[in-house]
Tab-separated table of C-alpha atoms in Angstrom:
chain	number	residue	atom	x	y	z
A	23	SER	CA	-160.634	-119.461	107.404
A	24	LEU	CA	-161.470	-122.529	105.379
A	25	PRO	CA	-164.889	-124.102	105.218
A	26	PRO	CA	-165.314	-126.984	107.702
A	27	SER	CA	-165.372	-129.604	104.980
A	28	LEU	CA	-162.115	-128.355	103.397
A	29	SER	CA	-160.445	-127.996	106.807
A	30	ALA	CA	-161.281	-131.608	107.589
A	31	LEU	CA	-159.849	-132.715	104.288
A	32	VAL	CA	-156.612	-130.806	104.865
A	33	TRP	CA	-156.310	-132.188	108.402
A	34	SER	CA	-156.909	-135.713	107.142
A	35	ALA	CA	-154.267	-135.350	104.447
A	36	THR	CA	-151.788	-133.929	106.896
A	37	LYS	CA	-152.342	-136.806	109.298
A	38	ILE	CA	-151.927	-139.383	106.555
A	39	ARG	CA	-148.644	-137.790	105.442
A	40	SER	CA	-147.390	-137.657	109.019
A	41	GLU	CA	-148.217	-141.313	109.589
A	42	ALA	CA	-146.539	-142.269	106.315
A	43	THR	CA	-143.438	-140.357	107.284
A	44	THR	CA	-143.409	-142.072	110.666
A	45	ARG	CA	-143.750	-145.502	109.067
A	46	GLN	CA	-140.880	-144.748	106.661
A	47	THR	CA	-138.671	-143.587	109.520
A	48	ARG	CA	-139.395	-146.717	111.545
A	49	GLN	CA	-138.848	-148.929	108.511
A	50	GLY	CA	-135.482	-147.232	107.761
A	51	ALA	CA	-134.411	-147.652	111.358
A	52	ARG	CA	-135.316	-151.327	111.303
A	53	GLN	CA	-133.335	-151.789	108.052
A	54	GLY	CA	-130.309	-149.990	109.506
A	55	ILE	CA	-130.374	-152.153	112.631
A	56	SER	CA	-130.691	-155.246	110.458
A	57	ILE	CA	-127.630	-154.223	108.416
A	58	ILE	CA	-125.607	-153.501	111.553
A	59	ILE	CA	-126.540	-156.877	113.032
A	60	THR	CA	-125.734	-158.631	109.761
A	61	MET	CA	-122.223	-157.091	109.696
A	62	ALA	CA	-121.489	-157.299	113.385
A	63	VAL	CA	-122.310	-160.946	114.036
A	64	PRO	CA	-119.571	-162.419	111.748
A	65	ALA	CA	-117.039	-159.955	113.123
A	66	VAL	CA	-117.861	-160.948	116.689
A	67	LEU	CA	-117.669	-164.635	115.797
A	68	LEU	CA	-114.282	-164.114	114.076
A	69	LEU	CA	-112.957	-162.260	117.122
A	70	VAL	CA	-114.114	-165.053	119.421
A	71	LEU	CA	-112.394	-167.681	117.225
A	72	LEU	CA	-109.171	-165.634	117.097
A	73	LEU	CA	-109.061	-165.167	120.860
A	74	SER	CA	-109.729	-168.865	121.333
A	75	SER	CA	-106.859	-169.812	118.974
A	76	LEU	CA	-104.439	-167.449	120.690
A	77	ALA	CA	-105.335	-168.846	124.074
A	78	GLU	CA	-104.811	-172.395	122.843
A	79	ALA	CA	-101.435	-171.534	121.280
A	80	ALA	CA	-100.275	-169.723	124.408
A	81	ALA	CA	-101.150	-172.756	126.485
A	82	GLN	CA	-98.901	-174.936	124.310
A	83	VAL	CA	-95.747	-172.747	124.430
A	84	GLN	CA	-93.218	-173.942	126.997
A	85	PRO	CA	-90.017	-171.865	127.155
A	86	LEU	CA	-86.753	-173.750	127.514
A	87	ARG	CA	-84.717	-172.742	130.537
A	88	THR	CA	-81.002	-172.252	130.067
A	89	ASP	CA	-80.362	-174.432	133.129
A	90	VAL	CA	-82.328	-177.381	131.741
A	91	ASN	CA	-80.879	-180.810	132.478
A	92	VAL	CA	-80.297	-182.044	128.956
A	93	ARG	CA	-79.321	-185.535	130.019
A	94	ARG	CA	-82.518	-185.867	132.052
A	95	GLN	CA	-84.802	-184.935	129.178
A	96	GLY	CA	-82.694	-186.290	126.313
A	97	PRO	CA	-81.873	-184.475	123.080
A	98	GLU	CA	-84.616	-186.278	121.142
A	99	ARG	CA	-87.313	-185.034	123.505
A	100	LEU	CA	-85.941	-181.512	123.344
A	101	ALA	CA	-86.017	-181.608	119.548
A	102	ARG	CA	-89.414	-183.251	119.157
A	103	GLY	CA	-91.496	-182.170	122.128
A	104	HIS	CA	-93.727	-179.178	122.533
A	105	ARG	CA	-93.064	-175.852	120.884
A	106	LEU	CA	-89.501	-174.750	121.579
A	107	ARG	CA	-88.469	-171.267	122.543
A	108	ALA	CA	-84.714	-170.880	122.327
A	109	PHE	CA	-83.421	-167.451	123.252
A	110	ALA	CA	-80.453	-166.008	121.384
A	111	ASP	CA	-80.455	-162.847	123.459
A	112	THR	CA	-78.780	-164.101	126.606
A	113	ASP	CA	-75.365	-162.959	127.680
A	114	SER	CA	-72.325	-165.243	127.552
A	115	HIS	CA	-73.344	-166.829	130.864
A	116	GLY	CA	-76.982	-167.451	130.028
A	117	GLY	CA	-78.057	-164.304	131.883
A	118	PRO	CA	-80.416	-161.503	130.927
A	119	PRO	CA	-80.775	-160.424	127.285
A	120	THR	CA	-77.999	-158.254	125.913
A	121	HIS	CA	-79.301	-157.776	122.396
A	122	GLY	CA	-82.559	-158.072	120.548
A	123	LEU	CA	-82.161	-161.264	118.532
A	124	SER	CA	-84.500	-164.080	119.554
A	125	TYR	CA	-85.422	-167.312	117.840
A	126	TYR	CA	-88.756	-169.032	118.288
A	127	GLY	CA	-89.687	-172.282	116.682
A	128	SER	CA	-90.690	-175.897	116.871
A	129	ALA	CA	-89.728	-179.163	115.293
A	130	ASN	CA	-92.019	-178.279	112.409
A	131	ASN	CA	-91.261	-174.624	111.754
A	132	SER	CA	-87.478	-174.268	111.562
A	133	GLY	CA	-86.681	-173.212	115.120
A	134	ALA	CA	-83.146	-172.910	116.470
A	135	LEU	CA	-81.743	-174.842	119.395
A	136	ASN	CA	-79.669	-172.625	121.669
A	137	VAL	CA	-76.380	-174.122	122.880
A	138	PHE	CA	-76.966	-172.557	126.316
A	139	ALA	CA	-80.027	-174.774	126.674
A	140	PHE	CA	-77.651	-177.735	126.400
A	141	GLY	CA	-75.242	-176.541	129.059
A	142	ALA	CA	-72.781	-174.316	127.178
A	143	LYS	CA	-71.018	-171.718	129.349
A	144	GLY	CA	-69.499	-169.464	126.691
A	145	ASP	CA	-66.815	-168.234	129.080
A	146	GLY	CA	-63.852	-169.195	126.870
A	147	VAL	CA	-62.508	-171.556	129.541
A	148	THR	CA	-65.045	-174.316	130.186
A	149	ASP	CA	-65.040	-176.997	127.495
A	150	ASP	CA	-68.307	-176.541	125.586
A	151	THR	CA	-67.747	-179.465	123.224
A	152	PRO	CA	-70.360	-181.707	124.958
A	153	ALA	CA	-73.013	-178.977	124.869
A	154	PHE	CA	-72.462	-178.216	121.188
A	155	SER	CA	-72.405	-181.913	120.307
A	156	ALA	CA	-75.678	-182.555	122.134
A	157	ALA	CA	-77.363	-179.607	120.446
A	158	LEU	CA	-76.125	-180.696	117.008
A	159	GLN	CA	-77.289	-184.254	117.627
A	160	ALA	CA	-80.746	-183.033	118.633
A	161	ALA	CA	-81.066	-180.623	115.727
A	162	GLY	CA	-79.927	-183.274	113.257
A	163	SER	CA	-82.275	-185.991	114.539
A	164	PRO	CA	-85.140	-187.110	112.232
A	165	ASN	CA	-87.564	-184.668	113.856
A	166	GLY	CA	-84.952	-182.061	114.737
A	167	THR	CA	-85.099	-178.391	113.890
A	168	GLY	CA	-81.943	-178.435	111.743
A	169	VAL	CA	-80.512	-175.258	113.292
A	170	VAL	CA	-78.200	-174.799	116.272
A	171	LEU	CA	-77.616	-171.270	117.488
A	172	ALA	CA	-74.502	-170.121	119.348
A	173	PRO	CA	-75.261	-166.621	120.702
A	174	ALA	CA	-72.592	-163.968	121.058
A	175	ALA	CA	-69.957	-165.446	123.359
A	176	THR	CA	-66.492	-167.027	123.316
A	177	TYR	CA	-66.738	-170.828	123.415
A	178	CYS	CA	-63.896	-173.179	124.314
A	179	ILE	CA	-64.053	-176.283	122.111
A	180	LYS	CA	-61.440	-178.813	123.215
A	181	GLY	CA	-62.688	-181.562	120.912
A	182	HIS	CA	-64.269	-181.671	117.466
A	183	LEU	CA	-67.730	-180.796	116.176
A	184	VAL	CA	-69.703	-182.948	113.754
A	185	ILE	CA	-72.553	-181.172	111.992
A	186	PRO	CA	-75.080	-183.696	110.663
A	187	ALA	CA	-76.700	-183.611	107.238
A	188	ALA	CA	-79.298	-180.871	106.719
A	189	THR	CA	-78.123	-179.122	109.893
A	190	VAL	CA	-76.562	-175.680	110.334
A	191	LEU	CA	-74.446	-174.368	113.189
A	192	THR	CA	-74.783	-170.597	113.201
A	193	GLY	CA	-73.519	-167.742	115.287
A	194	VAL	CA	-74.747	-164.155	115.282
A	195	ASN	CA	-72.151	-162.683	112.886
A	196	MET	CA	-74.270	-161.708	109.892
A	197	TYR	CA	-71.085	-160.888	107.953
A	198	PRO	CA	-67.439	-161.938	108.440
A	199	PHE	CA	-65.957	-160.054	111.379
A	200	ARG	CA	-62.481	-158.570	111.413
A	201	SER	CA	-62.030	-159.193	115.167
A	202	TRP	CA	-62.646	-162.181	117.418
A	203	GLY	CA	-63.139	-163.061	121.048
A	204	GLU	CA	-60.539	-164.544	123.386
A	205	ALA	CA	-60.727	-166.224	126.774
A	206	GLY	CA	-60.873	-163.532	129.439
A	207	GLY	CA	-61.357	-160.797	126.849
A	208	ARG	CA	-64.395	-159.002	125.556
A	209	VAL	CA	-67.030	-160.829	123.572
A	210	VAL	CA	-66.848	-160.113	119.824
A	211	GLY	CA	-69.784	-161.838	118.192
A	212	THR	CA	-69.651	-165.639	118.191
A	213	THR	CA	-66.130	-167.100	118.518
A	214	LEU	CA	-65.114	-170.748	118.734
A	215	LEU	CA	-61.709	-171.412	120.301
A	216	ALA	CA	-60.145	-174.476	118.601
A	217	PHE	CA	-57.643	-176.765	120.332
A	218	GLY	CA	-58.042	-180.287	118.949
A	219	GLY	CA	-55.451	-182.079	116.818
A	220	LYS	CA	-52.443	-179.925	117.578
A	221	GLY	CA	-49.366	-181.394	115.930
A	222	ASN	CA	-51.311	-183.926	113.855
A	223	ALA	CA	-52.453	-182.888	110.391
A	224	SER	CA	-54.267	-186.216	110.004
A	225	ALA	CA	-56.441	-185.798	113.102
A	226	ALA	CA	-60.160	-185.173	112.858
A	227	PRO	CA	-61.026	-181.689	111.574
A	228	PHE	CA	-62.209	-179.081	114.023
A	229	VAL	CA	-65.605	-178.941	112.257
A	230	PHE	CA	-66.869	-181.767	110.061
A	231	LEU	CA	-69.833	-181.049	107.767
A	232	ASN	CA	-71.025	-184.618	107.696
A	233	GLY	CA	-73.612	-184.984	104.964
A	234	ALA	CA	-75.616	-183.189	102.329
A	235	ASN	CA	-76.804	-179.670	103.191
A	236	ALA	CA	-74.696	-179.423	106.343
A	237	GLY	CA	-73.422	-175.913	106.997
A	238	ILE	CA	-71.669	-173.496	109.316
A	239	ALA	CA	-72.243	-169.747	109.329
A	240	GLY	CA	-71.913	-166.497	111.219
A	241	LEU	CA	-68.945	-167.082	113.522
A	242	SER	CA	-65.170	-166.871	113.998
A	243	ILE	CA	-62.728	-169.750	114.543
A	244	TYR	CA	-59.535	-168.952	116.466
A	245	TYR	CA	-56.606	-171.175	117.499
A	246	PRO	CA	-55.239	-169.730	120.756
A	247	GLU	CA	-52.276	-172.150	120.819
A	248	GLN	CA	-50.948	-171.053	117.438
A	249	ASP	CA	-47.860	-168.827	117.876
A	250	LYS	CA	-47.439	-165.884	115.511
A	251	ASP	CA	-43.766	-165.430	116.452
A	252	ARG	CA	-42.782	-169.059	115.855
A	253	ALA	CA	-40.670	-169.597	112.726
A	254	THR	CA	-42.757	-172.660	111.795
A	255	PRO	CA	-46.448	-172.682	112.747
A	256	PHE	CA	-47.939	-175.552	114.723
A	257	VAL	CA	-49.644	-178.088	112.498
A	258	PHE	CA	-53.385	-178.602	112.958
A	259	PRO	CA	-55.955	-180.556	110.928
A	260	PRO	CA	-58.354	-178.529	108.750
A	261	ALA	CA	-60.599	-176.060	110.523
A	262	ILE	CA	-63.548	-177.158	108.362
A	263	ARG	CA	-63.924	-180.310	106.282
A	264	GLY	CA	-66.935	-181.206	104.170
A	265	SER	CA	-68.474	-184.441	102.934
A	266	GLY	CA	-71.630	-184.440	100.831
A	267	ASP	CA	-73.431	-182.315	98.284
A	268	ASP	CA	-74.461	-178.717	98.984
A	269	VAL	CA	-72.312	-178.247	102.069
A	270	THR	CA	-71.885	-174.576	102.932
A	271	VAL	CA	-69.520	-172.243	104.783
A	272	LYS	CA	-70.811	-168.686	104.981
A	273	ASN	CA	-69.790	-165.517	106.832
A	274	VAL	CA	-66.940	-167.137	108.752
A	275	LEU	CA	-63.681	-165.592	109.978
A	276	LEU	CA	-60.851	-168.144	109.967
A	277	VAL	CA	-58.490	-166.218	112.190
A	278	ASN	CA	-55.342	-168.375	112.062
A	279	PRO	CA	-55.895	-172.014	111.089
A	280	TYR	CA	-53.023	-174.027	109.671
A	281	PHE	CA	-55.463	-175.400	107.056
A	282	GLY	CA	-58.653	-173.470	106.373
A	283	ILE	CA	-61.330	-175.352	104.395
A	284	ASP	CA	-60.994	-178.887	103.033
A	285	PHE	CA	-63.648	-179.668	100.418
A	286	GLY	CA	-61.455	-182.199	98.664
A	287	THR	CA	-60.795	-185.193	100.907
A	288	TYR	CA	-64.418	-186.211	100.331
A	289	PRO	CA	-66.752	-185.262	97.445
A	290	CYS	CA	-68.507	-181.933	97.968
A	291	GLY	CA	-70.629	-181.245	94.918
A	292	ARG	CA	-72.415	-177.899	94.592
A	293	HIS	CA	-70.564	-176.571	97.609
A	294	LEU	CA	-70.876	-172.915	98.576
A	295	ILE	CA	-68.036	-171.027	100.280
A	296	GLU	CA	-69.042	-167.397	100.682
A	297	GLY	CA	-67.934	-164.517	102.854
A	298	VAL	CA	-64.851	-166.198	104.340
A	299	TYR	CA	-62.135	-163.927	105.740
A	300	GLY	CA	-59.013	-164.720	107.704
A	301	GLN	CA	-55.377	-165.809	107.606
A	302	PRO	CA	-55.045	-169.539	106.910
A	303	LEU	CA	-51.331	-170.219	107.083
A	304	ALA	CA	-50.605	-173.262	104.898
A	305	THR	CA	-53.747	-173.723	102.782
A	306	GLY	CA	-56.749	-171.465	102.510
A	307	ILE	CA	-59.287	-173.474	100.488
A	308	TYR	CA	-58.747	-176.920	98.942
A	309	VAL	CA	-61.249	-178.415	96.464
A	310	ASN	CA	-61.240	-181.862	94.831
A	311	GLN	CA	-63.875	-184.456	93.868
A	312	CYS	CA	-66.501	-181.837	93.047
A	313	TYR	CA	-68.534	-183.341	90.211
A	314	ASP	CA	-71.156	-180.618	90.016
A	315	ILE	CA	-70.660	-176.878	90.017
A	316	GLY	CA	-69.087	-175.516	93.206
A	317	ARG	CA	-68.976	-171.850	94.196
A	318	ILE	CA	-66.360	-169.769	96.015
A	319	LYS	CA	-67.366	-166.133	96.560
A	320	SER	CA	-66.252	-163.066	98.502
A	321	ILE	CA	-63.000	-164.342	100.005
A	322	HIS	CA	-60.513	-162.094	101.813
A	323	PHE	CA	-57.290	-163.610	103.152
A	324	TRP	CA	-55.133	-160.999	104.861
A	325	PRO	CA	-52.697	-160.837	107.826
A	326	PHE	CA	-55.469	-160.108	110.320
A	327	TRP	CA	-53.656	-162.119	113.008
A	328	ALA	CA	-49.891	-162.304	112.287
A	329	ALA	CA	-48.569	-158.986	111.030
A	330	LEU	CA	-45.964	-158.588	108.286
A	331	LYS	CA	-42.508	-160.031	109.001
A	332	THR	CA	-43.633	-162.041	112.032
A	333	GLY	CA	-42.585	-165.678	112.066
A	334	ALA	CA	-45.980	-167.017	110.998
A	335	GLU	CA	-46.461	-164.454	108.229
A	336	SER	CA	-42.960	-165.031	106.841
A	337	TRP	CA	-43.523	-168.799	106.791
A	338	GLN	CA	-46.869	-168.264	105.056
A	339	HIS	CA	-45.146	-166.179	102.394
A	340	LEU	CA	-42.705	-168.996	101.679
A	341	ASN	CA	-45.181	-171.889	101.807
A	342	GLY	CA	-48.828	-170.822	101.812
A	343	VAL	CA	-51.379	-171.444	99.038
A	344	SER	CA	-54.587	-169.459	99.203
A	345	LEU	CA	-56.612	-171.576	96.702
A	346	ASP	CA	-55.660	-175.160	95.786
A	347	LEU	CA	-57.899	-176.716	93.108
A	348	GLN	CA	-57.859	-180.211	91.657
A	349	ARG	CA	-60.885	-182.113	90.286
A	350	THR	CA	-63.796	-179.722	90.187
A	351	ASP	CA	-66.240	-179.364	87.314
A	352	TRP	CA	-67.054	-175.762	86.410
A	353	GLU	CA	-65.999	-174.197	89.646
A	354	ILE	CA	-67.310	-170.621	89.837
A	355	VAL	CA	-64.944	-168.288	91.696
A	356	GLU	CA	-65.611	-164.574	92.105
A	357	ASP	CA	-64.498	-161.651	94.263
A	358	VAL	CA	-61.384	-163.183	95.777
A	359	PHE	CA	-58.500	-161.320	97.428
A	360	SER	CA	-55.459	-162.791	99.149
A	361	PHE	CA	-52.275	-161.138	100.370
A	362	GLY	CA	-48.864	-162.495	101.287
A	363	TYR	CA	-48.982	-166.109	100.076
A	364	HIS	CA	-46.358	-168.018	98.164
A	365	THR	CA	-49.008	-169.052	95.610
A	366	GLY	CA	-52.273	-167.329	94.888
A	367	ILE	CA	-54.005	-170.218	93.086
A	368	ARG	CA	-52.693	-173.640	92.106
A	369	PHE	CA	-54.085	-176.034	89.467
A	370	THR	CA	-52.909	-179.656	89.591
A	371	ALA	CA	-54.420	-183.068	88.906
A	372	SER	CA	-55.444	-185.636	91.514
A	373	GLU	CA	-56.371	-189.259	90.895
A	374	GLN	CA	-59.892	-187.980	90.176
A	375	GLY	CA	-58.778	-185.386	87.634
A	376	SER	CA	-58.293	-181.631	87.360
A	377	CYS	CA	-60.240	-178.360	87.313
A	378	ASN	CA	-62.181	-176.248	84.896
A	379	GLY	CA	-64.131	-173.147	85.755
A	380	GLN	CA	-64.750	-169.430	85.659
A	381	PHE	CA	-62.766	-166.946	87.743
A	382	THR	CA	-63.911	-163.327	87.976
A	383	ASP	CA	-62.546	-160.367	89.954
A	384	VAL	CA	-59.614	-162.291	91.402
A	385	ASN	CA	-56.763	-160.476	93.184
A	386	PHE	CA	-53.537	-162.046	94.433
A	387	ASP	CA	-51.371	-159.377	96.037
A	388	ASP	CA	-47.798	-159.718	97.306
A	389	VAL	CA	-47.467	-163.251	95.919
A	390	ASP	CA	-44.373	-165.101	94.770
A	391	ILE	CA	-46.444	-166.945	92.127
A	392	GLY	CA	-49.890	-165.639	91.245
A	393	VAL	CA	-51.377	-168.414	89.071
A	394	ASP	CA	-49.515	-171.748	89.087
A	395	ALA	CA	-50.864	-174.148	86.446
A	396	THR	CA	-49.805	-177.724	85.815
A	397	ASP	CA	-53.054	-179.452	84.814
A	398	THR	CA	-56.609	-178.413	84.011
A	399	GLN	CA	-59.447	-179.967	82.060
A	400	ASP	CA	-59.561	-179.343	78.303
A	401	SER	CA	-62.461	-176.941	78.816
A	402	ALA	CA	-59.974	-174.651	80.566
A	403	VAL	CA	-59.929	-172.231	83.442
A	404	VAL	CA	-61.061	-168.782	82.330
A	405	PHE	CA	-60.050	-165.596	84.161
A	406	SER	CA	-61.557	-162.159	83.721
A	407	ASN	CA	-60.487	-159.120	85.746
A	408	LEU	CA	-57.356	-160.707	87.206
A	409	ASN	CA	-54.947	-158.696	89.354
A	410	LEU	CA	-51.481	-160.073	90.176
A	411	ALA	CA	-48.815	-158.209	92.161
A	412	ASN	CA	-45.423	-158.876	93.721
A	413	ALA	CA	-43.886	-156.661	96.410
A	414	GLY	CA	-40.295	-157.784	95.892
A	415	ASP	CA	-40.644	-160.845	98.153
A	416	GLY	CA	-40.021	-164.466	97.275
A	417	THR	CA	-37.517	-166.225	95.061
A	418	THR	CA	-39.678	-167.033	92.030
A	419	GLN	CA	-41.521	-163.768	91.357
A	420	ILE	CA	-43.674	-164.939	88.447
A	421	GLY	CA	-47.205	-163.733	87.881
A	422	LEU	CA	-48.532	-166.653	85.827
A	423	ARG	CA	-46.588	-169.882	85.485
A	424	GLY	CA	-47.248	-172.940	83.313
A	425	ASN	CA	-45.258	-175.908	84.584
A	426	PRO	CA	-43.670	-178.637	82.448
A	427	GLY	CA	-45.031	-182.157	82.417
A	428	GLY	CA	-48.696	-181.166	82.490
A	429	ASN	CA	-51.535	-180.146	80.230
A	430	ALA	CA	-53.185	-176.926	81.344
A	431	ARG	CA	-55.454	-174.611	79.391
A	432	VAL	CA	-55.558	-171.095	80.829
A	433	ILE	CA	-57.471	-168.194	79.289
A	434	VAL	CA	-56.973	-164.688	80.703
A	435	ARG	CA	-59.020	-161.679	79.617
A	436	GLY	CA	-58.332	-158.348	81.253
A	437	ALA	CA	-55.442	-158.794	83.679
A	438	VAL	CA	-52.988	-156.425	85.342
A	439	PHE	CA	-49.476	-157.609	86.221
A	440	TRP	CA	-47.660	-155.127	88.414
A	441	GLY	CA	-45.137	-154.664	91.191
A	442	GLN	CA	-41.711	-156.297	91.042
A	443	PHE	CA	-42.254	-159.531	89.151
A	444	ARG	CA	-39.151	-160.999	87.596
A	445	GLN	CA	-41.455	-162.246	84.850
A	446	PRO	CA	-45.167	-161.523	84.568
A	447	VAL	CA	-45.681	-164.724	82.502
A	448	SER	CA	-43.583	-167.860	82.095
A	449	TRP	CA	-45.235	-170.705	80.146
A	450	ASN	CA	-43.513	-174.078	79.717
A	451	ASN	CA	-46.574	-176.323	79.666
A	452	GLY	CA	-47.876	-178.670	77.000
A	453	GLY	CA	-51.325	-177.067	77.006
A	454	TYR	CA	-52.612	-173.695	75.838
A	455	LEU	CA	-52.293	-170.129	77.116
A	456	SER	CA	-54.330	-167.140	75.974
A	457	ILE	CA	-53.722	-163.621	77.306
A	458	SER	CA	-55.667	-160.695	75.907
A	459	ASP	CA	-56.649	-157.123	76.791
A	460	SER	CA	-54.165	-157.035	79.650
A	461	SER	CA	-51.707	-154.540	81.065
A	462	ILE	CA	-48.131	-155.602	81.829
A	463	LEU	CA	-46.564	-152.941	84.023
A	464	PRO	CA	-42.792	-152.618	84.723
A	465	TRP	CA	-40.986	-155.906	85.340
A	466	GLN	CA	-37.385	-156.860	85.997
A	467	GLY	CA	-36.240	-156.670	82.399
A	468	GLY	CA	-33.630	-154.440	80.878
A	469	SER	CA	-30.126	-155.401	81.996
A	470	LYS	CA	-31.490	-158.498	83.785
A	471	GLY	CA	-32.733	-159.769	80.452
A	472	HIS	CA	-36.099	-161.132	81.561
A	473	PRO	CA	-38.851	-160.924	78.928
A	474	ALA	CA	-42.285	-159.968	80.204
A	475	ILE	CA	-43.830	-163.053	78.570
A	476	THR	CA	-41.831	-166.203	77.809
A	477	ILE	CA	-43.456	-169.104	75.917
A	478	THR	CA	-41.310	-172.261	75.720
A	479	GLY	CA	-43.904	-175.003	75.365
A	480	GLY	CA	-47.384	-175.841	74.110
A	481	ARG	CA	-49.524	-173.297	72.308
A	482	ALA	CA	-50.174	-169.626	72.970
A	483	SER	CA	-52.206	-166.652	71.833
A	484	ILE	CA	-51.042	-163.194	72.965
A	485	ARG	CA	-53.396	-160.472	71.714
A	486	GLY	CA	-54.269	-156.862	72.384
A	487	ASN	CA	-52.033	-156.259	75.408
A	488	ILE	CA	-50.072	-153.177	76.416
A	489	PHE	CA	-46.610	-153.171	78.011
A	490	ALA	CA	-44.720	-150.711	80.174
A	491	ASP	CA	-42.541	-148.315	78.216
A	492	LYS	CA	-39.131	-149.439	76.942
A	493	ILE	CA	-38.212	-152.155	79.406
A	494	GLY	CA	-36.723	-154.659	76.995
A	495	VAL	CA	-38.162	-157.835	75.460
A	496	ALA	CA	-41.922	-157.927	75.727
A	497	ILE	CA	-42.578	-161.398	74.264
A	498	ASP	CA	-40.185	-164.301	73.666
A	499	ILE	CA	-41.421	-167.336	71.672
A	500	ALA	CA	-39.038	-170.338	71.718
A	501	ALA	CA	-38.519	-172.809	68.882
A	502	SER	CA	-40.023	-175.579	71.049
A	503	VAL	CA	-43.470	-173.958	70.933
A	504	ASP	CA	-46.062	-175.888	68.913
A	505	ARG	CA	-48.127	-172.925	67.711
A	506	ALA	CA	-48.202	-169.228	68.615
A	507	MET	CA	-50.200	-166.187	67.587
A	508	VAL	CA	-48.996	-162.723	68.647
A	509	THR	CA	-51.172	-159.929	67.282
A	510	GLY	CA	-52.403	-156.454	68.051
A	511	ASN	CA	-50.167	-155.710	71.023
A	512	ASP	CA	-48.955	-152.250	71.974
A	513	LEU	CA	-45.250	-152.833	72.599
A	514	VAL	CA	-44.403	-149.231	73.559
A	515	GLY	CA	-40.732	-149.482	72.638
A	516	ASN	CA	-40.258	-153.130	73.620
A	517	THR	CA	-39.464	-155.979	71.241
A	518	ILE	CA	-40.651	-159.444	70.210
A	519	GLN	CA	-38.349	-162.470	69.799
A	520	ASN	CA	-39.836	-165.358	67.831
A	521	ALA	CA	-38.128	-168.647	66.975
A	522	ALA	CA	-41.259	-170.771	66.515
A	523	THR	CA	-41.905	-172.171	63.048
A	524	ASP	CA	-45.690	-172.416	63.235
A	525	SER	CA	-46.514	-168.895	64.375
A	526	LEU	CA	-48.167	-165.650	63.409
A	527	VAL	CA	-46.701	-162.341	64.563
A	528	ALA	CA	-48.552	-159.414	63.032
A	529	ASN	CA	-50.064	-155.975	63.567
A	530	ASN	CA	-48.169	-155.221	66.771
A	531	LEU	CA	-47.515	-151.535	67.422
A	532	PRO	CA	-43.741	-151.081	68.049
């Protein structure tokens, strides 16, 4: 045992240590609580503010009913009022949702006005022109949302639709459909049934993009009164006409219009036509008065509606033009396919002038004339990856034709001419033709005496092409040609005839 004095000292030291430890523990606990409080208070305050904001926002949302009386409230109030909630996921009669696409919005955050909220029925029988017109008027008003939504349904439109500037009419077809809805049939995406203007090409267009930035997208347009077995189709005004810069047509199926898209009657600078499929019968796309670069992309014209050898398809083959271009400055055209037209693409001059531009990945199949050129701008139209084919139909059977009396400049790099063309190329124009790196497959030569390429006017450069084996005359240059250069071609047993004085024919492989 320790002496009393030492035992007291040890006990005192032990007590002091114990008290110090206790004080440290209490101090650490107080610090921990302080840290927790410091972190928790802002989080609680933030949560309170968030809940308050959500409650306030929820109190402001007022869903639009599909049976709303539009005339009672007025389109301006619908477009400007409280936050709009326009459902896209109703069925064709405004019933319960049938798919998961909904649009929410307000006049300030790009919401969509639903045509059902304006009285549309979408049954393919009731005339929905008033409902669409009211919705478009509201969306295009100064405080409008700028978007009108037509959910999946078949809409009967007896009249005409005017889409205001900076306003888009859109369906639910996120890409061009191959099928379409009909009255009494199943719903296939968004389909507009067009009736107006029958028999009058000068009547108002079915859809008028009336002003800058107006657009139509994501739907199909079908003319139920057009007759596929009739020898001559019924005349209708254009399905879509534009007026103003930056007008747009996107992801639209033009099932059977007489005239597809008219971007030429009025100026349509910087237009965009993209993802358009269908079977326009007389004219697919017409462009004129475009003074700033327009774009045509991903076009597919095919007999979706009138099959081969029907009355409408036969008439189209004798008369139809898939692309008709006049004054347009640096038109950009890419990924285009058309089948069964008299003319694939036509270049002529209007009072405003002619075309120049760039054309890439262009295919005209089963055409009587692939490229028909009378006038272009001096800066030319330039083709790369061009495919032209004839299936034995038509009376002209020329792949690329330069017409007399005009001044066209056409440059082709990398083309294929195939099928049953009488002549792949016939050039009798006062301008300039250049064909290079192209393949000219069998044509109607031999005993019929048709050269593959005939140049009888203007200037020409024929370089680096290959011809089908031993057909006959590959290239014929007439004395009336101003200048010609024929070099580096693989003739494969064919011949060259040259009567031009100012010409160079050299380094061609026999």
